[in-house]
Structure formats: C-alpha cells, structure tokens
Coordinates of C-alpha atoms and ligand atoms in Angstrom, one line a residue:
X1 CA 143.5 131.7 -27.5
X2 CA 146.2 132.9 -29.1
X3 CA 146.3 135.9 -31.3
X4 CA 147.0 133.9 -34.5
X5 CA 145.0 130.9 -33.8
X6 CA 141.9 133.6 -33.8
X7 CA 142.8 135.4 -37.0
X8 CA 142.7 131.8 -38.7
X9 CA 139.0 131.0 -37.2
X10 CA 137.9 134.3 -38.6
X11 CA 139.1 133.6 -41.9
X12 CA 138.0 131.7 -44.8
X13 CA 134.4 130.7 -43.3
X14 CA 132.0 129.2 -45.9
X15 CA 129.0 130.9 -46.1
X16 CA 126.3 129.0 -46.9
X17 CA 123.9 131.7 -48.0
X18 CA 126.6 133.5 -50.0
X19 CA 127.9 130.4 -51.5
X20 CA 131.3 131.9 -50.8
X21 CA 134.0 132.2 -48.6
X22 CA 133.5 135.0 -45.9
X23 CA 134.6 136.8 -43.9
X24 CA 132.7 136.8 -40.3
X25 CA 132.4 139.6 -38.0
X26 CA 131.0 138.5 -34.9
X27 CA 131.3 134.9 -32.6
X28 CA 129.6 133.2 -29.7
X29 CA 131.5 129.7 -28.8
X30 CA 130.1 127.4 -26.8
X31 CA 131.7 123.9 -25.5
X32 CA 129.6 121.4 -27.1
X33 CA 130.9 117.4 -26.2
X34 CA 133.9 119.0 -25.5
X35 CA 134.1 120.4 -29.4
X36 CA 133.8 124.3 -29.9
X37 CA 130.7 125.1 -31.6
X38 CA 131.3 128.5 -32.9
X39 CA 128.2 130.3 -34.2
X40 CA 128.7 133.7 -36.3
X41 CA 127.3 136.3 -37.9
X42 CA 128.7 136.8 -42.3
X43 CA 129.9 139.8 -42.9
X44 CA 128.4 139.6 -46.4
X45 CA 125.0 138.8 -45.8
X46 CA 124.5 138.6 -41.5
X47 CA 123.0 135.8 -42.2
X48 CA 124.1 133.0 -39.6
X49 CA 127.5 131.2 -39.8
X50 CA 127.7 127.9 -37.7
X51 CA 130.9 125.3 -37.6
X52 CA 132.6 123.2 -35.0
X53 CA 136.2 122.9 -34.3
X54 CA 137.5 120.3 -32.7
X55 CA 139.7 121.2 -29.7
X56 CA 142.0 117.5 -29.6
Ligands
LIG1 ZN1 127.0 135.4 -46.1

C-alpha cells in the first residue's frame, strides 16, 4: 500500500463513541467479500473503530 494511500486511511475516522473525527492508532485488515474490513483502535477513547473500504 502506498505510503499516502495509508496516511489517508488513518485520517479523519469517525468515532462513534467520541462522536468525532479521530484519529486511530492501531489497524488489523482483513479481506472480507473481497472488501477491506479494517478494524482499529481511537486514539481518543481505544474504544473500537470498524469501516470497510472498498478495494474496486
Ligand atoms: Zn474515540
């Protein structure tokens, strides 16, 4: 993945317990139906930080 491409899918994550944007600190991606299902850890609150990008 290219340098960029992961800065952008570290930024502006909404974080549903913070009600904010955040900032996450920590990723685990797994291949689901052949979309990334990228599950992380909020650097505001830890609390958990789920979203799926869509690899086209
Ligand atoms: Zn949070």
């Amino acid at each position: 993945m290219p340098a960029h491409a992961k800065k952008l899918l570290l930024a502006n994550v909404w974080g549903v317990q913070c009600r904010q944007e955040v900032t996450i600190t920590d990723f685990a991606g797994t291949v689901v139906r052949g979309d990334l299902l990228l599950q992380e850890e909020c650097s505001e609150c830890l609390g958990d930080v789920a979203r799926v990008i869509e690899m086209k």
